[in-house]
mmCIF file of C-alpha atoms in Angstrom:
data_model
loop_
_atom_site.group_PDB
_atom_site.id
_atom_site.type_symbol
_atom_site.label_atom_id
_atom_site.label_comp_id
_atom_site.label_asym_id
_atom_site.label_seq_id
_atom_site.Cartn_x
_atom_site.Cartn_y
_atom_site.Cartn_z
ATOM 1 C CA UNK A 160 21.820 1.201 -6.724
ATOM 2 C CA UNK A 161 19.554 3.535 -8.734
ATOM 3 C CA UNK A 162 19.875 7.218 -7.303
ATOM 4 C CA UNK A 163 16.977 9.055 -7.435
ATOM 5 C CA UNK A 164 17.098 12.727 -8.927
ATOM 6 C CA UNK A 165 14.584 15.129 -9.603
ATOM 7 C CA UNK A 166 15.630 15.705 -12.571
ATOM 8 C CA UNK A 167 15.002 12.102 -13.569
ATOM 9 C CA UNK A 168 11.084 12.513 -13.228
ATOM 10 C CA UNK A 169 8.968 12.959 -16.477
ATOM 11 C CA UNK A 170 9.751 15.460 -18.863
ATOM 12 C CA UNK A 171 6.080 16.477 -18.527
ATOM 13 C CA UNK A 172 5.993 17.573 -15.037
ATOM 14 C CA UNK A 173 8.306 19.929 -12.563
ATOM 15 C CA UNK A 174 9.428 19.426 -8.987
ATOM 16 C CA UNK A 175 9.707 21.555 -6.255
ATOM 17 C CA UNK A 176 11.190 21.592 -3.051
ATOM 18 C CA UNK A 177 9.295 22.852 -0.472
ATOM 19 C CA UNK A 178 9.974 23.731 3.341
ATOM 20 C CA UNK A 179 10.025 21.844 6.360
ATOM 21 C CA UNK A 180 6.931 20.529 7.839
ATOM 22 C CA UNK A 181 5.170 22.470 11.201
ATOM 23 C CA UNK A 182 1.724 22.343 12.600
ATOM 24 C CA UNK A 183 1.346 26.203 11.153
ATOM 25 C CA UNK A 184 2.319 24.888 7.628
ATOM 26 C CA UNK A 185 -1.008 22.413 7.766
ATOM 27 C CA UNK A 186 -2.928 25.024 9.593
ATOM 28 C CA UNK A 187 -2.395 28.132 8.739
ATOM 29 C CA UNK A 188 -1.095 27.993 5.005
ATOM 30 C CA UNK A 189 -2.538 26.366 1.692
ATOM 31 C CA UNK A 190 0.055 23.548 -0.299
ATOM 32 C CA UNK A 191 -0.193 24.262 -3.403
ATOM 33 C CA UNK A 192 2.366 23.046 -6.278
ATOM 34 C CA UNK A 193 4.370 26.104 -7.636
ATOM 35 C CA UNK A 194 3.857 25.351 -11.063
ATOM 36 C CA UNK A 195 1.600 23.829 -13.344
ATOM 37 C CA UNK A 196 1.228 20.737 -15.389
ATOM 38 C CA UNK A 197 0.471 21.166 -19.409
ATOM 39 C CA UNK A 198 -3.160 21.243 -19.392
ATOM 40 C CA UNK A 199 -4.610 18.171 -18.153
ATOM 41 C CA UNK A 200 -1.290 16.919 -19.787
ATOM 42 C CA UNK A 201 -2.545 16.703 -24.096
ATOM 43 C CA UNK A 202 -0.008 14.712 -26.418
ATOM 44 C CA UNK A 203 0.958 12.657 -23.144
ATOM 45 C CA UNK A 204 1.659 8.582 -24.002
ATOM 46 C CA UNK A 205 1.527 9.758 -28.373
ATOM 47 C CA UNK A 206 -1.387 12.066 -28.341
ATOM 48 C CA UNK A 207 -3.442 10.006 -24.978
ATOM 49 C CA UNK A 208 -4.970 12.665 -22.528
ATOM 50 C CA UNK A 209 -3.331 12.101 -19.424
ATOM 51 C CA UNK A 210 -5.510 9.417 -16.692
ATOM 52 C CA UNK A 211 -4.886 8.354 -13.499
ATOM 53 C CA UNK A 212 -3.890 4.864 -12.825
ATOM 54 C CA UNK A 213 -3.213 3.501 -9.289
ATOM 55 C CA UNK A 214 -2.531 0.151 -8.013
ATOM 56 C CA UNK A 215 -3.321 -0.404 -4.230
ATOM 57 C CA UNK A 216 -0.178 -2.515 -2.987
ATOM 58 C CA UNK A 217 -2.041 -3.493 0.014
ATOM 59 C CA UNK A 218 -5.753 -4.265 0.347
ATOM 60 C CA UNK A 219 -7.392 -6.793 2.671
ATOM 61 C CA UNK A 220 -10.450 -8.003 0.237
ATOM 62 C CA UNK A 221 -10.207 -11.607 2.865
ATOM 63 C CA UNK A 222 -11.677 -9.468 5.424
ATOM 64 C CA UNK A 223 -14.856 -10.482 6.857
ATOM 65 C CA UNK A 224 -16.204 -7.241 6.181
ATOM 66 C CA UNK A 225 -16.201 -6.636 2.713
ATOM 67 C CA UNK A 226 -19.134 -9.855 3.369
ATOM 68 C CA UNK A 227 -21.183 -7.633 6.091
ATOM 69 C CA UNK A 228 -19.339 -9.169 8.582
ATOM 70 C CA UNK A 229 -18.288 -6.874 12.042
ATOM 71 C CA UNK A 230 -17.047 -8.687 14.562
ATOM 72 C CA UNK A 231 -18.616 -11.761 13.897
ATOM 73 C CA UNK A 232 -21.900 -10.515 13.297
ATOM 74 C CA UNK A 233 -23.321 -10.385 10.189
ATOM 75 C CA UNK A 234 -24.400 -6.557 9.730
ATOM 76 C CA UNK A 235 -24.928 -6.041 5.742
ATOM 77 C CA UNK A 236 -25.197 -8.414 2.673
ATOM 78 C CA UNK A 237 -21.663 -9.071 1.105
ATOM 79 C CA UNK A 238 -20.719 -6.057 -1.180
ATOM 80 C CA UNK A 239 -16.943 -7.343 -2.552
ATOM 81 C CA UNK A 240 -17.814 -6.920 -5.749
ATOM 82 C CA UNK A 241 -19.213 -3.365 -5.562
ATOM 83 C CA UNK A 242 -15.882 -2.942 -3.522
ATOM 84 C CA UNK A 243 -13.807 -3.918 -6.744
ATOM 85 C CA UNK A 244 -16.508 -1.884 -9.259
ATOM 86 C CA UNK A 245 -15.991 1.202 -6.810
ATOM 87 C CA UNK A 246 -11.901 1.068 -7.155
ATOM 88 C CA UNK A 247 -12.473 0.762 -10.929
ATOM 89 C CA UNK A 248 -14.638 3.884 -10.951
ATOM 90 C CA UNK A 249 -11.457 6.055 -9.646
ATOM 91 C CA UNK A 250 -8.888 4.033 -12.149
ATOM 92 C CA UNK A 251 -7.165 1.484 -9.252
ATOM 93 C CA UNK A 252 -6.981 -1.043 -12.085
ATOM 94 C CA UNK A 253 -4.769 -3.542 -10.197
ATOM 95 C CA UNK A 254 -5.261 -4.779 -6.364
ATOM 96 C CA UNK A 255 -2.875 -7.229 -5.117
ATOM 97 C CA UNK A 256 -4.815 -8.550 -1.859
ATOM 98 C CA UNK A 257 -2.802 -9.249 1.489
ATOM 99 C CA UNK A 258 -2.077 -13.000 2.218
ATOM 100 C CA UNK A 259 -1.711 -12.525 6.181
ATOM 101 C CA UNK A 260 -1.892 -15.970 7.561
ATOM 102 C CA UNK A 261 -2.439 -19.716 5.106
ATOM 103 C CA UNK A 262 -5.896 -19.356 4.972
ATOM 104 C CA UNK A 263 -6.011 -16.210 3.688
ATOM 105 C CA UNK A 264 -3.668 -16.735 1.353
ATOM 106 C CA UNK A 265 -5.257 -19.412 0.172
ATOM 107 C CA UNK A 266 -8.627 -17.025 -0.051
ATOM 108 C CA UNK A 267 -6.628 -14.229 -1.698
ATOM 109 C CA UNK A 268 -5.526 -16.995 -4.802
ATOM 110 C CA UNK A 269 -8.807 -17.473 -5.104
ATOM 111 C CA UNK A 270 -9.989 -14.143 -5.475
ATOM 112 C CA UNK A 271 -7.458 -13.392 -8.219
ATOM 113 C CA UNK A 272 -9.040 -16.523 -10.045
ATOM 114 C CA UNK A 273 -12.559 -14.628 -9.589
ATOM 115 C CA UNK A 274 -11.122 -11.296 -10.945
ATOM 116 C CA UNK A 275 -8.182 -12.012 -13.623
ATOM 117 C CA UNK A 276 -5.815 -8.978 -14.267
ATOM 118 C CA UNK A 277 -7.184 -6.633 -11.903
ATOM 119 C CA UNK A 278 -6.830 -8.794 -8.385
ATOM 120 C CA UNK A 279 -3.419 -10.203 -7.761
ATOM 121 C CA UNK A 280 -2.719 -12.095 -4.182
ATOM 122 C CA UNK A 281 0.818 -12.188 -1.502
ATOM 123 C CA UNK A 282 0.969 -15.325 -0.010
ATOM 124 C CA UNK A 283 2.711 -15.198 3.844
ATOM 125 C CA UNK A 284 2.024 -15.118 7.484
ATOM 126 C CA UNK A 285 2.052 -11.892 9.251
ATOM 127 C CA UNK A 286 4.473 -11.381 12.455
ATOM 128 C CA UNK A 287 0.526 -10.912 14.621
ATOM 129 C CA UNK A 288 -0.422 -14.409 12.882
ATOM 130 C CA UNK A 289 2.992 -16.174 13.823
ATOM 131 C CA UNK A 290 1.771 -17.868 16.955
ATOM 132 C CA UNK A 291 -0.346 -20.095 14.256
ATOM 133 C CA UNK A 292 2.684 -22.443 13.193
ATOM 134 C CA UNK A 293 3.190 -22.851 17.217
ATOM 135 C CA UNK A 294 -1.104 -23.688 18.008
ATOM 136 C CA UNK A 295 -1.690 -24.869 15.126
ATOM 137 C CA UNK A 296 -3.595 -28.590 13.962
ATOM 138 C CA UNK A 297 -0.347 -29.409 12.061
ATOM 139 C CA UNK A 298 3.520 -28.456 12.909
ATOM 140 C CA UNK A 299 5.257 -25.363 11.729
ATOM 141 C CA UNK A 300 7.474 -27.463 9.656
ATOM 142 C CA UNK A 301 4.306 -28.453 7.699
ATOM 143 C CA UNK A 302 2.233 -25.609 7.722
ATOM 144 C CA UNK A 303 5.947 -24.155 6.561
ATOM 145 C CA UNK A 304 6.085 -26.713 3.681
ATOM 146 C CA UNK A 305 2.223 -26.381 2.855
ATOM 147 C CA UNK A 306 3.196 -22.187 2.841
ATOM 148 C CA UNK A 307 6.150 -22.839 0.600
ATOM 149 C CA UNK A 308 3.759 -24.990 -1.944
ATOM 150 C CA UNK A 309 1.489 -22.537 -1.859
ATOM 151 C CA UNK A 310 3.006 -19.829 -2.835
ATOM 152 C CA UNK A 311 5.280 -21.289 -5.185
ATOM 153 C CA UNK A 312 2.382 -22.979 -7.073
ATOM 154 C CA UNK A 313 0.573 -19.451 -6.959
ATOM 155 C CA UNK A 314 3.567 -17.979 -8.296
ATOM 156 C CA UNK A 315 3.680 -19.978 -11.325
ATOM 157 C CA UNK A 316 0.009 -19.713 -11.997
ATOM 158 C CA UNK A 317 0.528 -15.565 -11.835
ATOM 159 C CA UNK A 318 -1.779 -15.346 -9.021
ATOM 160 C CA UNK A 319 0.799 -14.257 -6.457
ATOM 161 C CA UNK A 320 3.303 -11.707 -7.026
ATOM 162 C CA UNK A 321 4.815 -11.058 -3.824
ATOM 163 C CA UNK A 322 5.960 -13.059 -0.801
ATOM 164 C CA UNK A 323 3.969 -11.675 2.293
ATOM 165 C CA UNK A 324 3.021 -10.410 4.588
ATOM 166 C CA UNK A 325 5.881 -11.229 6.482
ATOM 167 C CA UNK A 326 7.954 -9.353 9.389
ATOM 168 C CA UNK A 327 8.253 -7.934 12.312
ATOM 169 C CA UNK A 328 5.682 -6.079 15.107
ATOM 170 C CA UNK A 329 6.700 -5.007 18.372
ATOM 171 C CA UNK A 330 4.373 -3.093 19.196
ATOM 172 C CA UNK A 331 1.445 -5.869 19.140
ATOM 173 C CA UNK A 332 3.756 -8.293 21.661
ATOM 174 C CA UNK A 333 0.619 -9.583 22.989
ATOM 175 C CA UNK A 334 -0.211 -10.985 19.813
ATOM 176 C CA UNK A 335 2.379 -12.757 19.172
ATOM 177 C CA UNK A 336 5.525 -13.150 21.331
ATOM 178 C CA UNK A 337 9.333 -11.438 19.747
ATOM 179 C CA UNK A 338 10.568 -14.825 20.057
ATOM 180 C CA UNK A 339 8.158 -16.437 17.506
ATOM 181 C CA UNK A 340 7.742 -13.711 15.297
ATOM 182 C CA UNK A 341 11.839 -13.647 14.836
ATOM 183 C CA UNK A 342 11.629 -17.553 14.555
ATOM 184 C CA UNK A 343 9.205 -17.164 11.702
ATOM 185 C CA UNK A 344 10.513 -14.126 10.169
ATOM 186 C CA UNK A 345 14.029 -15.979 9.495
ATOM 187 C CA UNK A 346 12.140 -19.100 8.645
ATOM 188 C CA UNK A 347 9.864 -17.425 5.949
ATOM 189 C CA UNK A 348 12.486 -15.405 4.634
ATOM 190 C CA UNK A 349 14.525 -18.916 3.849
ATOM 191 C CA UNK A 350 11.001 -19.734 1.761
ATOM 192 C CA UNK A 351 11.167 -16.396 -0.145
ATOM 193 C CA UNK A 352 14.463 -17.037 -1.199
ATOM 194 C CA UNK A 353 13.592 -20.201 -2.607
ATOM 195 C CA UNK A 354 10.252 -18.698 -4.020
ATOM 196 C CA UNK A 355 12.111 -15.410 -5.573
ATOM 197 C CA UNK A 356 9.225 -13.116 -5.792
ATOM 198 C CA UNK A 357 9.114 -9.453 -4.520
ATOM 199 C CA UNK A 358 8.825 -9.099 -0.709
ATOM 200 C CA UNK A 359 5.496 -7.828 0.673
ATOM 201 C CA UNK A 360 7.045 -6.446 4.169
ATOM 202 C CA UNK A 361 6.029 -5.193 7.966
ATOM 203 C CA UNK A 362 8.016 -3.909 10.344
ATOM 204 C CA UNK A 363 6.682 -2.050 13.556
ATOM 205 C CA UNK A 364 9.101 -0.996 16.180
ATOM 206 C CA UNK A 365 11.100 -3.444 15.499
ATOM 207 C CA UNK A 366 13.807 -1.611 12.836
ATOM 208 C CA UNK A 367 17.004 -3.441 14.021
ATOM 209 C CA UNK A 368 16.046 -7.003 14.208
ATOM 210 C CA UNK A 369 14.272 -6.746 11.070
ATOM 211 C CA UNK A 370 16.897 -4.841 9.349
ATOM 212 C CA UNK A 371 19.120 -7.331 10.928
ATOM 213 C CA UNK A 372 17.078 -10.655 9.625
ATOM 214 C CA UNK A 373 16.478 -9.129 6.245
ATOM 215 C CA UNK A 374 20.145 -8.037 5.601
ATOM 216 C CA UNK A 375 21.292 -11.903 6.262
ATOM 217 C CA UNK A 376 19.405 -12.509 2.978
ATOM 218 C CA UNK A 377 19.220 -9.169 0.912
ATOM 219 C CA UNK A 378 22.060 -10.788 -1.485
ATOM 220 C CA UNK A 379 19.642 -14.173 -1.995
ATOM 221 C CA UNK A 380 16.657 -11.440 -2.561
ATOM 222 C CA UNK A 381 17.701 -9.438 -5.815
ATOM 223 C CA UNK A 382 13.597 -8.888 -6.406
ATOM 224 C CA UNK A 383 13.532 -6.449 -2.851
ATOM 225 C CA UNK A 384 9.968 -5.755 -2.190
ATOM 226 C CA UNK A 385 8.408 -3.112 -0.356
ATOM 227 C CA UNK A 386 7.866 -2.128 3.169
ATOM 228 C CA UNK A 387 4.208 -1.451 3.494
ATOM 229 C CA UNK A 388 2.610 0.857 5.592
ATOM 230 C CA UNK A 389 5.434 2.402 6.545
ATOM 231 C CA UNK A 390 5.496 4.627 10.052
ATOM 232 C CA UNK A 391 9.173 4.239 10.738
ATOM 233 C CA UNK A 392 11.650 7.338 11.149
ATOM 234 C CA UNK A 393 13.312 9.463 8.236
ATOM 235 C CA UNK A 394 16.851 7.365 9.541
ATOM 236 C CA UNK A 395 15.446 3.777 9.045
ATOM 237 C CA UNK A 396 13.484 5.085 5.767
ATOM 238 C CA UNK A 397 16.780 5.904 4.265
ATOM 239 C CA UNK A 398 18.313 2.912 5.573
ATOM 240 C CA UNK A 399 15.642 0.563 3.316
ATOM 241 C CA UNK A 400 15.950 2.918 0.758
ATOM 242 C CA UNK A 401 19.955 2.292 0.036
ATOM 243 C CA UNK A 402 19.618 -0.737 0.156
ATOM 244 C CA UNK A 403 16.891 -1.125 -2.519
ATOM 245 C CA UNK A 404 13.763 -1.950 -1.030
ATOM 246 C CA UNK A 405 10.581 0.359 -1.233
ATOM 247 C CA UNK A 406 8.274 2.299 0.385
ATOM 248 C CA UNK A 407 4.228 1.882 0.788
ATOM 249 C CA UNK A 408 2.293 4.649 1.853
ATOM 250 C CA UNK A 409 -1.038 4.997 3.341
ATOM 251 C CA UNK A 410 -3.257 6.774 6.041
ATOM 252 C CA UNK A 411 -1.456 5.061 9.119
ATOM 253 C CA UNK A 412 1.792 6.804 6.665
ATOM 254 C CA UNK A 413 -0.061 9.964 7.640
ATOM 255 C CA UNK A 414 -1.364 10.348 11.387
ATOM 256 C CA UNK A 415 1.248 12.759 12.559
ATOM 257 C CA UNK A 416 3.274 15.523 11.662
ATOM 258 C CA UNK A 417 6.580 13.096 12.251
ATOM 259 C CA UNK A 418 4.949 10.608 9.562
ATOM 260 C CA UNK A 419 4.715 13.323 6.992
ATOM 261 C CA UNK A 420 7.801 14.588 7.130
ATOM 262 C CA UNK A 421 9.078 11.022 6.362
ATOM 263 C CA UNK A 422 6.802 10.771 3.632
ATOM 264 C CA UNK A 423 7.940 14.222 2.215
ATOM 265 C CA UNK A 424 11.763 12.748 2.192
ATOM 266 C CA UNK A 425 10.384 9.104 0.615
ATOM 267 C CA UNK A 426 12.215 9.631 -2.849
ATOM 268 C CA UNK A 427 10.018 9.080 -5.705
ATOM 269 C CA UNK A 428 11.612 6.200 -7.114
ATOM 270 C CA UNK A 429 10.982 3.836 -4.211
ATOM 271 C CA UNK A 430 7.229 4.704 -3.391
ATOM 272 C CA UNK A 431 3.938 2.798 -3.569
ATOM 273 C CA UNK A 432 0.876 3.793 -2.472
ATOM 274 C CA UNK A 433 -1.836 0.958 -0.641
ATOM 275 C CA UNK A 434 -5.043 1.147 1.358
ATOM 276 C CA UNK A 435 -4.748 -1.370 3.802
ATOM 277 C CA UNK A 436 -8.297 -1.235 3.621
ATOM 278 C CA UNK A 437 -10.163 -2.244 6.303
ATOM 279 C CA UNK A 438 -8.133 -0.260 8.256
ATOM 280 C CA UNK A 439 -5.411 2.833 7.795
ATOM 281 C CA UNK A 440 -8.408 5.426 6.355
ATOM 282 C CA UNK A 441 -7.288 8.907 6.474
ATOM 283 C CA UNK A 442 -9.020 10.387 9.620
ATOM 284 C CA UNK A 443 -10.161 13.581 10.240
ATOM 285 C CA UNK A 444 -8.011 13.777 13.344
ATOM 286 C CA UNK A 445 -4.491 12.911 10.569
ATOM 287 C CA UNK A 446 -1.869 15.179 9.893
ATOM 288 C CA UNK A 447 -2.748 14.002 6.507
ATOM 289 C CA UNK A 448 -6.208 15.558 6.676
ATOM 290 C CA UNK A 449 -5.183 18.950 7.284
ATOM 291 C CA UNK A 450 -2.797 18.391 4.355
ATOM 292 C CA UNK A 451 -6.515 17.528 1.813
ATOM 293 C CA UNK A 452 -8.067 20.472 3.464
ATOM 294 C CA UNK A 453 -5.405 23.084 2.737
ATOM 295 C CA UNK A 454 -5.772 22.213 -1.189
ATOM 296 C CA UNK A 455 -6.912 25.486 -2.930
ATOM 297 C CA UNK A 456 -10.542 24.964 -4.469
ATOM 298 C CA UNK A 457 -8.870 26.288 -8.179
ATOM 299 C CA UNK A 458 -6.200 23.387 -7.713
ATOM 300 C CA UNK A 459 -8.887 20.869 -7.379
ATOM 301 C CA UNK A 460 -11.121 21.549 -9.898
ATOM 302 C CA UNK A 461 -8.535 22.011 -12.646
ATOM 303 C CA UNK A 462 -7.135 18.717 -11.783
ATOM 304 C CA UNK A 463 -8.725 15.578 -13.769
ATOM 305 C CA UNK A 464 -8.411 13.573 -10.263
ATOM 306 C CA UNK A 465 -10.619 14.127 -7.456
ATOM 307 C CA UNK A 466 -9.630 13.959 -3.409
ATOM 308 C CA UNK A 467 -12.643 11.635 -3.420
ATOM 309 C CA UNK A 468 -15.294 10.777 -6.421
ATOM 310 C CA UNK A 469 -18.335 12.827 -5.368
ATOM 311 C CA UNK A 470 -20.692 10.451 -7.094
ATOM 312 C CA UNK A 471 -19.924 7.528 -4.139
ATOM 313 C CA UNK A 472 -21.605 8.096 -1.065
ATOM 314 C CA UNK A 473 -20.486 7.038 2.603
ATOM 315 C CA UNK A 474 -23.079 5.682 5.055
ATOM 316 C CA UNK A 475 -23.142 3.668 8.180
ATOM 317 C CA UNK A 476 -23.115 0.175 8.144
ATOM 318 C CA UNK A 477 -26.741 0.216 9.815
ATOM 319 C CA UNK A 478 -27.958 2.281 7.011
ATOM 320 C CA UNK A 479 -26.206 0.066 4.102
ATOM 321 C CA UNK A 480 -26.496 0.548 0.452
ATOM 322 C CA UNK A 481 -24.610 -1.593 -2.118
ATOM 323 C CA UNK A 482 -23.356 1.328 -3.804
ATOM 324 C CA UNK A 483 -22.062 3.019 -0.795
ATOM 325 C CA UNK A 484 -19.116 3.221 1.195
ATOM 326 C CA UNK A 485 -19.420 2.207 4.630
ATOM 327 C CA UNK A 486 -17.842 4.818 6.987
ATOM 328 C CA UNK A 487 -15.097 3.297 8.814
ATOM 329 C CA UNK A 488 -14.582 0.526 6.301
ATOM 330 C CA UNK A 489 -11.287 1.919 4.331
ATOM 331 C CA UNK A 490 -11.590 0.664 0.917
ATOM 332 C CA UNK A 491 -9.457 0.872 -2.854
ATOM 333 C CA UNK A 492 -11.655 3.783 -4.261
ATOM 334 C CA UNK A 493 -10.107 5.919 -1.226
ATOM 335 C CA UNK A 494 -6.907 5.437 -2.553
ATOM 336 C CA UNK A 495 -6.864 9.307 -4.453
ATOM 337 C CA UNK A 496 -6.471 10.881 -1.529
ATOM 338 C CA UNK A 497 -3.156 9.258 -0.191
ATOM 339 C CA UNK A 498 -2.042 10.600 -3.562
ATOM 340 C CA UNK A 499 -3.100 13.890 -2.795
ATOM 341 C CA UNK A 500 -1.835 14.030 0.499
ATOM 342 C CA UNK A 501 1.465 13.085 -0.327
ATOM 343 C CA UNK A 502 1.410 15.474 -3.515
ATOM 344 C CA UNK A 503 1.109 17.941 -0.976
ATOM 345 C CA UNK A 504 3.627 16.993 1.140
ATOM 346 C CA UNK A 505 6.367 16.913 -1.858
ATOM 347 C CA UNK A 506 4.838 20.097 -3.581
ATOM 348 C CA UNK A 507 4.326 18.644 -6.622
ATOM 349 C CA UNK A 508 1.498 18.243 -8.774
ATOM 350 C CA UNK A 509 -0.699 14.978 -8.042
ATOM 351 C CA UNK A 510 -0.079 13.545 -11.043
ATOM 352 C CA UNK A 511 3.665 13.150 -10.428
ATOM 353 C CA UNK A 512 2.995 11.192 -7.462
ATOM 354 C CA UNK A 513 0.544 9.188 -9.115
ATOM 355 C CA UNK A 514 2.633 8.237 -12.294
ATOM 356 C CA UNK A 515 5.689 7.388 -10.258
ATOM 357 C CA UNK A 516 3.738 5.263 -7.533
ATOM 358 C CA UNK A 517 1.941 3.418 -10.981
ATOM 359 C CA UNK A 518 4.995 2.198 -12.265
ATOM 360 C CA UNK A 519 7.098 1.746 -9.829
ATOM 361 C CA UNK A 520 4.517 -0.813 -8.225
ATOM 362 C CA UNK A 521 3.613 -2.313 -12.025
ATOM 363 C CA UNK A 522 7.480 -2.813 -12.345
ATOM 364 C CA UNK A 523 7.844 -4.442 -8.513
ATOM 365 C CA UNK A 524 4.998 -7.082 -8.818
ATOM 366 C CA UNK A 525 5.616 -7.585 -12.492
ATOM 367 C CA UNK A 526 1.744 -6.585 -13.156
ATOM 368 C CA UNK A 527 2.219 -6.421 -16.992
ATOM 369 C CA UNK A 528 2.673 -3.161 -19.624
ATOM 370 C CA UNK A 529 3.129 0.332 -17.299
ATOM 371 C CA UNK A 530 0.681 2.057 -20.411
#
């Protein structure tokens, strides 16, 4: 098991330990790294300037509205592709879209055949979805098999790099029942042992079946995977983390005080950063919010990476422009400020966070050369 030291982290950058987490520390104090980087980091990568690179682990580009869709009504034009130039435009080169039942699987594979080397798809049902292989036009053990095909075929093609989303959810019981949901958990996890990619995982409320289901076939699963939108305690974070699998942040990561200071204790070796757009936007109400709006106006603009790209606008959905954001749709070109958030949370500079989050996700999912 790799140990993670801070010592370990690039020779370019520092770390610094910082103290515990309390409403007054996001209130009434600025976080600000205690040193600096070289400037805008010069003869990084044999005499490149230093860039940021992100991949968002987690991104829902199926979702009905990224094509003007809300709720079944059609409220805008479809603007996908000014979602993927907009992620571009802030350097998330590589999106690896969220498979969350078979048909959007399916419609993920096909999206990475639309956008080559920048969209990559996870192929599995989601614990919420589950109650699908019991309702149904075909049996579970076919819509099983057809899953298994699937993502094995997608595999070999390079279109899928991780096995997902698949876990656990107890706190949306009425979705799907625990009964089904550990059923299909087992069941899938018997088709990602077969398939041997990295795990694309979810796990709400529900840390000791999950842990208990996942550690029946940890030795079968030497690729791990990560946990994804992680909002479980510092205990079960630790837990995941000896035993090899990883950590993905994002703004559901970052609601409360308790979520930060799990993210503050996520070592750098094991953590991702995702979207999870549609959903999971920082909100003003987040612990994480206070954390962007403590930043010292100095740190900011020295830093080559921006909280948010001021050129992009957001605007309601009623007022829609294809170059805009729409407010309340979370998308990729968001994804900066889960980086800053959690900078600030560690004390470190953003870069660190950024570099460590970029290849430890290129090295997971197998995305091709880290420079």
């Amino acid at each position: 098991m790799l140990k993670y030291s801070a010592h370990a982290i690039s020779k370019q950058r520092q770390i610094f330990v910082v103290a515990p987490l309390s409403r007054r520390s996001f209130s009434n104090t600025t976080v600000m790294a205690k040193s600096k980087t070289t400037e805008n980091i010069e003869n990084y990568e044999d005499g490149q300037k230093w860039c940021a690179r992100f991949v968002d682990i987690g991104i829902n580009l199926t979702d009905p509205v990224y094509q003007g869709i809300y709720n079944g009504t059609t409220r805008h034009p479809p603007d996908l592709a000014s979602v993927i130039e907009r992620a571009k435009r802030v350097n998330c080169r590589k999106l690896i879209i969220t498979g969350s039942d078979l048909s959007s699987s399916q419609k993920a594979i096909e999206l990475t055949q639309r956008y080559p080397n920048t969209c990559y798809a996870t192929v599995g049902v989601h614990p919420c979805s589950c109650t699908n292989f019991i309702k149904g036009p075909t049996s579970a053990a076919i819509q099983l098999a057809e899953l298994a095909a699937l993502a094995q075929s997608a595999k070999n093609s390079g279109h899928a790099v991780s096995f997902g989303e698949i876990g656990l959810d107890y706190d949306r019981l009425e979705l799907c029942s625990k009964d089904i949901q550990l059923e299909f958990f087992e069941r899938q996890l018997t088709i990602a042992v077969q398939v041997q990619l990295p795990l694309f995982l979810h796990s709400r409320a529900a840390h000791s079946d999950f842990m208990r289901l996942l550690g029946a076939r940890e030795a079968e699963l030497p690729n791990r995977g990560v946990v994804h939108s992680f909002t479980g305690s510092k205990v079960e974070m630790e837990e995941l983390v000896s035993r090899g699998w990883h950590i993905g942040i994002n703004g559901c990561s970052l609601k409360t005080d308790a979520n930060c200071e799990v993210v503050r204790a996520v070592p750098l070796h094991f953590l991702h950063l995702e979207t999870d757009g549609p959903w999971c936007e920082i909100r003003p109400s987040h612990a994480g919010a206070r954390i962007l709006s403590s930043f010292e106006n100095e740190k900011l603009e020295k830093s080559s990476v921006k909280i948010f790209d001021p050129s992009i606008r957001w605007v309601k959905k009623e007022k829609w422009e294809e170059e805009c954001c729409v407010k309340g749709r979370n998308e990729p070109c968001a994804i900066p400020k889960v980086a800053w958030v959690v900078a600030g949370l560690k004390g470190v500079d953003v870069e660190v966070i950024i570099d460590a989050a970029w290849n430890n996700s290129m090295r997971m999912f197998n995305l091709g050369s880290q420079s």
